[in-house]
Amino acid sequence: MKRRMTSADRWIDAFLAANPELADLRAGTYAASGEEAAAAAVWLMGRRGLPAPSKMGTAELLRAQSEDISLAVPEDVALWSRWRSCRHVFDFDPDLAAALAASDSPDSMPLDALARLPYPIQYVQAPISSWSPSGRAFSHPGFFAWRDTQRDAGGGVRDVLLVFLVREGRPCVRLSLDLACGTVGGAADSLVDADLALYGRLGGPPGGFDAASARSRARETAGDALSLLLYLVSDGADREVVYRPSGGGGGTRRLSPSTIHSVGARAGAALRAARIRYGGGGGSGPSGRTVSAHVRAGHWHCHWHGAVGSPERRLVPHWQPPVLVNPGGREDGSTVVHRAGR
């Protein structure tokens, strides 16, 4: 099966075109976003005559990093170093992705459930939204995700989950989720707390910033991204490899250099079939009373696999798909439940 370039491939192409020096970077050299990757980012900026990040004002650096794809930060170097040797795209069925986004929030889900992502880095191809501090909305075709370590302000090292939301031809929106926060909601809140601390150093937040709204939007973005990642590691996830790149190619069409995993082909088909079959809603009985059909949203729960104390013991998430309740509009008070997807 031939596969065209994915949104991950297109972003990487633009990133390398703006940072050609990184094309010769040996795969895995800077796989962590620590001191070595930081040194590589400083070296890269020096090659272009740009001041090192430490010599730039915080506001200037933040503005440059959000607009200029050629200003690589340590995490960007780590992303490319990992991606060069491990290119895996998880292409989500759009109906499954929408159902996951509409599921009950995974705020209380322990982050331990994401302890074992499928690969050292992966790209999730599914639409997701984010917002600027002033509330401007952005749409993204997908995101890179990997576990890493970062130094905090006190010089300590913390474990993080990095989620980089892709913008075509522009720098990623970079989310650093502190795994020590324990839960998905706690990690999302820590993003806003970090922004508030930064704004304090800059003399105040930008115009239009509202902390409560920012916290809600951060939870939505982080929750949507982590729901997709949780599905990848969940019990019985519907995913399979549908394309592996060959060494050749040719022709006028560019083919993806990434291994592509189809996610949710069966689940998405089941959701669409259920919507077609029961899309008419409820009905009315002899008494004239109408009992509406409705969808009970999907939700998350998790359980432990492995013996207590064993190194193989891990927390496994499970997604309960949406459930159609009273699809025929039964007016006798009884309930008929149909699973909408699996």
Coordinates of C-alpha atoms in Angstrom, one line a residue:
M1 CA 0.0 0.0 0.0
K2 CA 1.4 3.4 -1.0
R3 CA 1.0 6.2 1.5
R4 CA 1.4 9.9 0.8
M5 CA 3.4 12.2 3.1
T6 CA 1.8 12.6 6.6
S7 CA 1.5 15.8 8.5
A8 CA 4.5 14.7 10.5
D9 CA 6.6 14.2 7.4
R10 CA 5.7 17.7 6.1
W11 CA 6.5 19.4 9.3
I12 CA 9.9 17.6 9.6
D13 CA 10.7 18.6 6.0
A14 CA 10.0 22.3 6.8
F15 CA 12.0 22.0 10.1
L16 CA 15.0 20.5 8.3
A17 CA 14.8 23.1 5.5
A18 CA 15.0 25.8 8.1
N19 CA 17.7 23.9 10.1
P20 CA 19.8 22.2 7.4
E21 CA 22.7 21.6 9.9
L22 CA 20.5 19.1 11.7
A23 CA 20.3 16.9 8.7
D24 CA 23.8 15.5 9.5
L25 CA 23.0 14.9 13.1
R26 CA 23.6 11.3 13.9
A27 CA 20.4 9.6 15.0
G28 CA 20.2 9.3 18.8
T29 CA 23.0 11.7 19.5
Y30 CA 20.8 14.1 21.4
A31 CA 17.9 11.8 22.3
A32 CA 17.3 13.6 25.6
S33 CA 16.5 17.2 26.0
G34 CA 19.3 17.8 28.6
E35 CA 22.6 19.5 28.5
E36 CA 23.8 17.9 25.3
A37 CA 20.7 18.9 23.3
A38 CA 20.9 22.4 24.8
A39 CA 24.5 22.7 23.6
A40 CA 23.5 21.6 20.2
A41 CA 20.7 24.2 20.1
V42 CA 23.2 26.9 21.1
W43 CA 25.7 25.7 18.5
L44 CA 23.0 25.8 15.8
M45 CA 22.1 29.3 16.7
G46 CA 25.7 30.4 16.7
R47 CA 26.2 29.0 13.2
R48 CA 23.6 31.6 12.1
G49 CA 25.0 34.4 14.0
L50 CA 22.0 34.4 16.4
P51 CA 22.5 35.1 20.1
A52 CA 22.4 32.2 22.5
P53 CA 19.1 31.8 24.4
S54 CA 20.9 32.8 27.6
K55 CA 21.8 36.1 25.9
M56 CA 18.2 36.8 24.8
G57 CA 15.5 38.4 26.9
T58 CA 12.8 36.0 28.0
A59 CA 10.0 37.8 26.1
E60 CA 12.2 38.0 23.0
L61 CA 13.1 34.3 23.2
L62 CA 9.5 33.3 23.7
R63 CA 8.3 35.4 20.8
A64 CA 11.0 34.0 18.5
Q65 CA 10.4 30.4 19.5
S66 CA 6.7 30.7 18.8
E67 CA 7.1 32.3 15.3
D68 CA 10.5 31.2 13.8
I69 CA 10.8 27.6 12.9
S70 CA 14.6 28.1 12.4
L71 CA 15.1 28.9 16.1
A72 CA 15.5 25.3 17.4
V73 CA 15.3 24.8 21.2
P74 CA 16.8 21.7 22.9
E75 CA 13.5 19.8 22.8
D76 CA 13.4 20.4 19.0
V77 CA 16.9 18.9 18.7
A78 CA 15.8 15.9 20.8
L79 CA 12.7 15.4 18.7
W80 CA 14.7 15.2 15.5
S81 CA 17.3 13.0 17.0
R82 CA 14.7 10.5 18.1
W83 CA 12.5 10.8 15.0
R84 CA 15.4 10.1 12.6
S85 CA 15.7 6.5 13.9
C86 CA 12.1 5.9 15.0
R87 CA 9.4 7.2 12.6
H88 CA 6.0 5.8 13.6
V89 CA 2.7 7.6 12.8
F90 CA -0.5 6.6 14.4
D91 CA -3.3 7.7 12.0
F92 CA -6.5 7.8 14.0
D93 CA -9.9 7.2 12.4
P94 CA -11.7 10.6 12.6
D95 CA -14.8 9.2 14.3
L96 CA -12.8 7.4 16.9
A97 CA -10.8 10.5 17.6
A98 CA -14.0 12.6 17.9
A99 CA -15.5 10.0 20.3
L100 CA -12.4 10.0 22.5
A101 CA -12.5 13.8 22.6
A102 CA -16.2 13.7 23.6
S103 CA -15.5 11.1 26.3
D104 CA -15.7 12.0 30.0
S105 CA -12.5 13.9 30.9
P106 CA -9.5 11.8 31.8
D107 CA -8.5 14.4 34.4
S108 CA -8.4 11.8 37.2
M109 CA -6.5 9.2 35.2
P110 CA -3.1 8.5 36.8
L111 CA -0.2 9.4 34.5
D112 CA 1.4 6.0 35.4
A113 CA -0.9 4.7 32.7
L114 CA 1.4 6.4 30.2
A115 CA 4.6 4.9 31.6
R116 CA 5.1 2.7 28.5
L117 CA 4.4 4.5 25.2
P118 CA 4.8 2.3 22.1
Y119 CA 8.0 3.9 20.9
P120 CA 10.8 6.3 22.1
I121 CA 8.9 8.9 20.1
Q122 CA 5.6 8.7 18.1
Y123 CA 3.4 11.0 16.1
V124 CA -0.4 11.0 16.5
Q125 CA -2.2 12.1 13.4
A126 CA -5.6 13.4 14.6
P127 CA -7.0 17.0 14.8
I128 CA -6.5 18.8 18.0
S129 CA -6.9 22.4 19.2
S130 CA -4.9 24.7 21.4
W131 CA -5.3 28.4 22.5
S132 CA -2.9 31.3 22.9
P133 CA -2.7 33.0 26.3
S134 CA -5.1 35.7 24.9
G135 CA -7.6 33.0 23.9
R136 CA -6.9 32.8 20.1
A137 CA -7.7 29.2 18.8
F138 CA -5.2 27.2 16.8
S139 CA -6.0 23.9 14.9
H140 CA -3.3 21.2 14.6
P141 CA -3.2 18.1 12.4
G142 CA -1.4 16.1 15.0
F143 CA 1.4 16.0 17.6
F144 CA 4.7 14.3 18.5
A145 CA 4.9 12.7 22.0
W146 CA 7.7 11.2 24.0
R147 CA 8.9 10.9 27.6
D148 CA 12.0 12.8 28.5
T149 CA 13.8 14.6 31.4
Q150 CA 14.1 18.3 32.0
R151 CA 15.9 20.4 34.6
D152 CA 13.7 22.6 36.7
A153 CA 14.4 26.1 38.0
G154 CA 16.1 24.7 41.1
G155 CA 18.5 22.5 39.1
G156 CA 16.7 19.3 39.8
V157 CA 15.8 16.7 37.1
R158 CA 12.1 15.9 36.5
D159 CA 10.4 13.3 34.3
V160 CA 8.1 14.8 31.7
L161 CA 5.9 13.8 28.9
L162 CA 6.5 16.2 25.9
V163 CA 3.6 16.8 23.6
F164 CA 4.5 19.0 20.5
L165 CA 1.4 20.1 18.6
V166 CA 2.3 20.6 14.9
R167 CA 1.7 23.8 13.0
E168 CA 2.3 23.7 9.3
G169 CA 5.6 25.5 8.5
R170 CA 5.8 27.0 12.0
P171 CA 7.2 26.0 15.4
C172 CA 5.3 23.4 17.4
V173 CA 3.2 24.4 20.4
R174 CA 5.2 22.7 23.1
L175 CA 3.5 21.2 26.1
S176 CA 5.7 19.8 28.9
L177 CA 3.6 17.7 31.3
D178 CA 5.2 17.0 34.7
L179 CA 4.7 13.3 35.4
A180 CA 5.2 14.0 39.2
C181 CA 1.8 15.8 39.1
G182 CA 0.2 12.3 39.3
T183 CA -2.9 12.9 37.2
V184 CA -3.8 14.2 33.7
G185 CA -5.7 17.1 35.3
G186 CA -2.8 17.9 37.6
A187 CA -0.3 18.0 34.8
A188 CA -2.6 20.3 32.8
D189 CA -2.9 22.7 35.7
S190 CA 0.9 22.7 36.0
L191 CA 1.1 24.1 32.5
V192 CA -0.9 27.2 33.5
D193 CA 1.0 27.5 36.8
A194 CA 4.3 27.6 34.8
D195 CA 2.8 30.3 32.5
L196 CA 1.7 32.4 35.5
A197 CA 5.2 32.2 37.0
L198 CA 6.7 33.2 33.7
Y199 CA 4.3 36.2 33.3
G200 CA 5.3 37.3 36.8
R201 CA 8.9 37.5 35.6
L202 CA 7.9 39.3 32.5
G203 CA 5.9 42.0 34.4
G204 CA 2.4 40.6 33.9
P205 CA 0.3 38.4 31.5
P206 CA -0.6 39.5 28.0
G207 CA -3.8 41.3 27.3
G208 CA -7.0 39.2 27.4
F209 CA -5.4 36.6 29.6
D210 CA -7.8 35.0 32.1
A211 CA -6.3 32.4 34.5
A212 CA -9.6 30.4 34.9
S213 CA -10.2 30.2 31.2
A214 CA -6.6 29.4 30.5
R215 CA -6.8 26.5 33.0
S216 CA -9.9 25.2 31.4
R217 CA -8.4 25.4 27.9
A218 CA -5.2 23.7 29.0
R219 CA -7.1 20.9 30.5
E220 CA -9.0 20.5 27.3
T221 CA -5.9 20.4 25.1
A222 CA -3.9 18.2 27.4
G223 CA -7.0 15.9 27.9
D224 CA -7.6 15.5 24.2
A225 CA -3.9 14.7 23.5
L226 CA -3.6 12.3 26.4
S227 CA -6.9 10.6 25.6
L228 CA -5.4 9.7 22.2
L229 CA -2.1 8.4 23.8
L230 CA -4.1 6.5 26.5
Y231 CA -6.0 4.7 23.7
L232 CA -2.7 3.6 22.1
V233 CA -1.6 1.8 25.3
S234 CA -5.1 0.7 26.3
D235 CA -6.3 -2.8 26.7
G236 CA -7.5 -4.1 23.3
A237 CA -6.6 -1.0 21.3
D238 CA -7.8 -1.3 17.6
R239 CA -4.5 -0.6 15.8
E240 CA -2.4 -2.3 13.1
V241 CA 0.5 -1.5 10.8
V242 CA -0.8 -0.6 7.3
Y243 CA 2.3 0.8 5.7
R244 CA 6.1 0.3 6.0
P245 CA 8.4 2.4 3.8
S246 CA 10.6 0.6 1.3
G247 CA 14.1 1.7 0.5
G248 CA 13.1 2.8 -3.0
G249 CA 10.3 5.1 -4.1
G250 CA 10.2 6.9 -7.4
G251 CA 7.6 8.6 -9.5
T252 CA 6.4 12.1 -9.0
R253 CA 4.5 11.4 -5.8
R254 CA 6.5 11.5 -2.6
L255 CA 5.8 8.6 -0.3
S256 CA 6.0 8.7 3.5
P257 CA 9.3 7.6 5.1
S258 CA 7.3 6.7 8.2
T259 CA 5.7 3.4 9.4
I260 CA 2.0 4.1 9.5
H261 CA -0.3 2.5 12.0
S262 CA -4.0 2.7 11.4
V263 CA -5.9 3.3 14.6
G264 CA -9.6 2.7 15.0
A265 CA -10.6 1.3 11.6
R266 CA -13.0 -1.2 13.1
A267 CA -14.1 1.1 16.0
G268 CA -14.7 4.0 13.7
A269 CA -16.8 1.8 11.3
A270 CA -18.9 0.6 14.2
L271 CA -19.5 4.2 15.4
R272 CA -20.5 5.3 11.9
A273 CA -22.8 2.3 11.5
A274 CA -24.5 3.0 14.8
R275 CA -25.0 6.6 13.9
I276 CA -26.6 5.6 10.6
R277 CA -28.8 3.0 12.1
Y278 CA -30.0 5.0 15.1
G279 CA -29.6 8.5 13.9
G280 CA -33.3 9.1 13.8
G281 CA -33.5 9.5 17.6
G282 CA -36.4 8.5 19.7
G283 CA -40.0 7.7 18.9
S284 CA -43.4 8.0 20.5
G285 CA -45.5 5.2 21.9
P286 CA -49.3 4.7 22.2
S287 CA -49.4 7.1 25.1
G288 CA -47.7 9.8 23.1
R289 CA -44.8 10.0 25.5
T290 CA -41.5 10.3 23.7
V291 CA -38.4 8.7 25.2
S292 CA -35.4 10.1 23.4
A293 CA -32.5 8.0 22.2
H294 CA -29.2 9.3 23.5
V295 CA -25.5 8.5 23.7
R296 CA -23.9 7.8 27.0
A297 CA -20.4 9.2 26.5
G298 CA -17.3 7.0 26.5
H299 CA -15.2 7.0 29.7
W300 CA -11.9 5.8 31.0
H301 CA -11.0 3.4 33.8
C302 CA -7.8 1.5 34.5
H303 CA -6.6 -1.7 36.3
W304 CA -3.2 -3.2 37.3
H305 CA -1.5 -6.0 35.3
G306 CA 1.2 -8.1 36.9
A307 CA 2.1 -9.4 40.3
V308 CA 2.5 -6.9 43.1
G309 CA 6.1 -5.9 43.5
S310 CA 7.2 -7.3 40.1
P311 CA 9.0 -5.1 37.5
E312 CA 6.4 -6.2 35.0
R313 CA 3.5 -4.7 37.0
R314 CA 1.9 -1.8 35.1
L315 CA -1.3 0.3 35.1
V316 CA -3.3 -0.4 32.0
P317 CA -6.0 2.0 30.8
H318 CA -9.3 0.8 29.3
W319 CA -11.7 2.9 27.2
Q320 CA -15.4 2.1 27.5
P321 CA -16.8 3.3 24.1
P322 CA -20.0 5.3 23.8
V323 CA -23.2 3.5 24.5
L324 CA -26.5 4.1 22.7
V325 CA -29.4 4.1 25.1
N326 CA -33.0 3.5 24.0
P327 CA -32.1 3.7 20.3
G328 CA -35.7 2.9 19.3
G329 CA -37.2 5.4 21.6
R330 CA -38.9 2.8 23.8
E331 CA -41.7 4.5 25.8
D332 CA -42.4 1.6 28.2
G333 CA -39.6 2.7 30.6
S334 CA -37.3 -0.2 29.7
T335 CA -33.7 0.5 28.6
V336 CA -32.0 -1.0 25.6
V337 CA -28.2 -0.5 25.5
H338 CA -26.1 -0.9 22.3
R339 CA -22.4 -0.4 22.3
A340 CA -21.5 2.1 19.6
G341 CA -18.0 1.1 19.0
R342 CA -15.1 -1.0 20.4

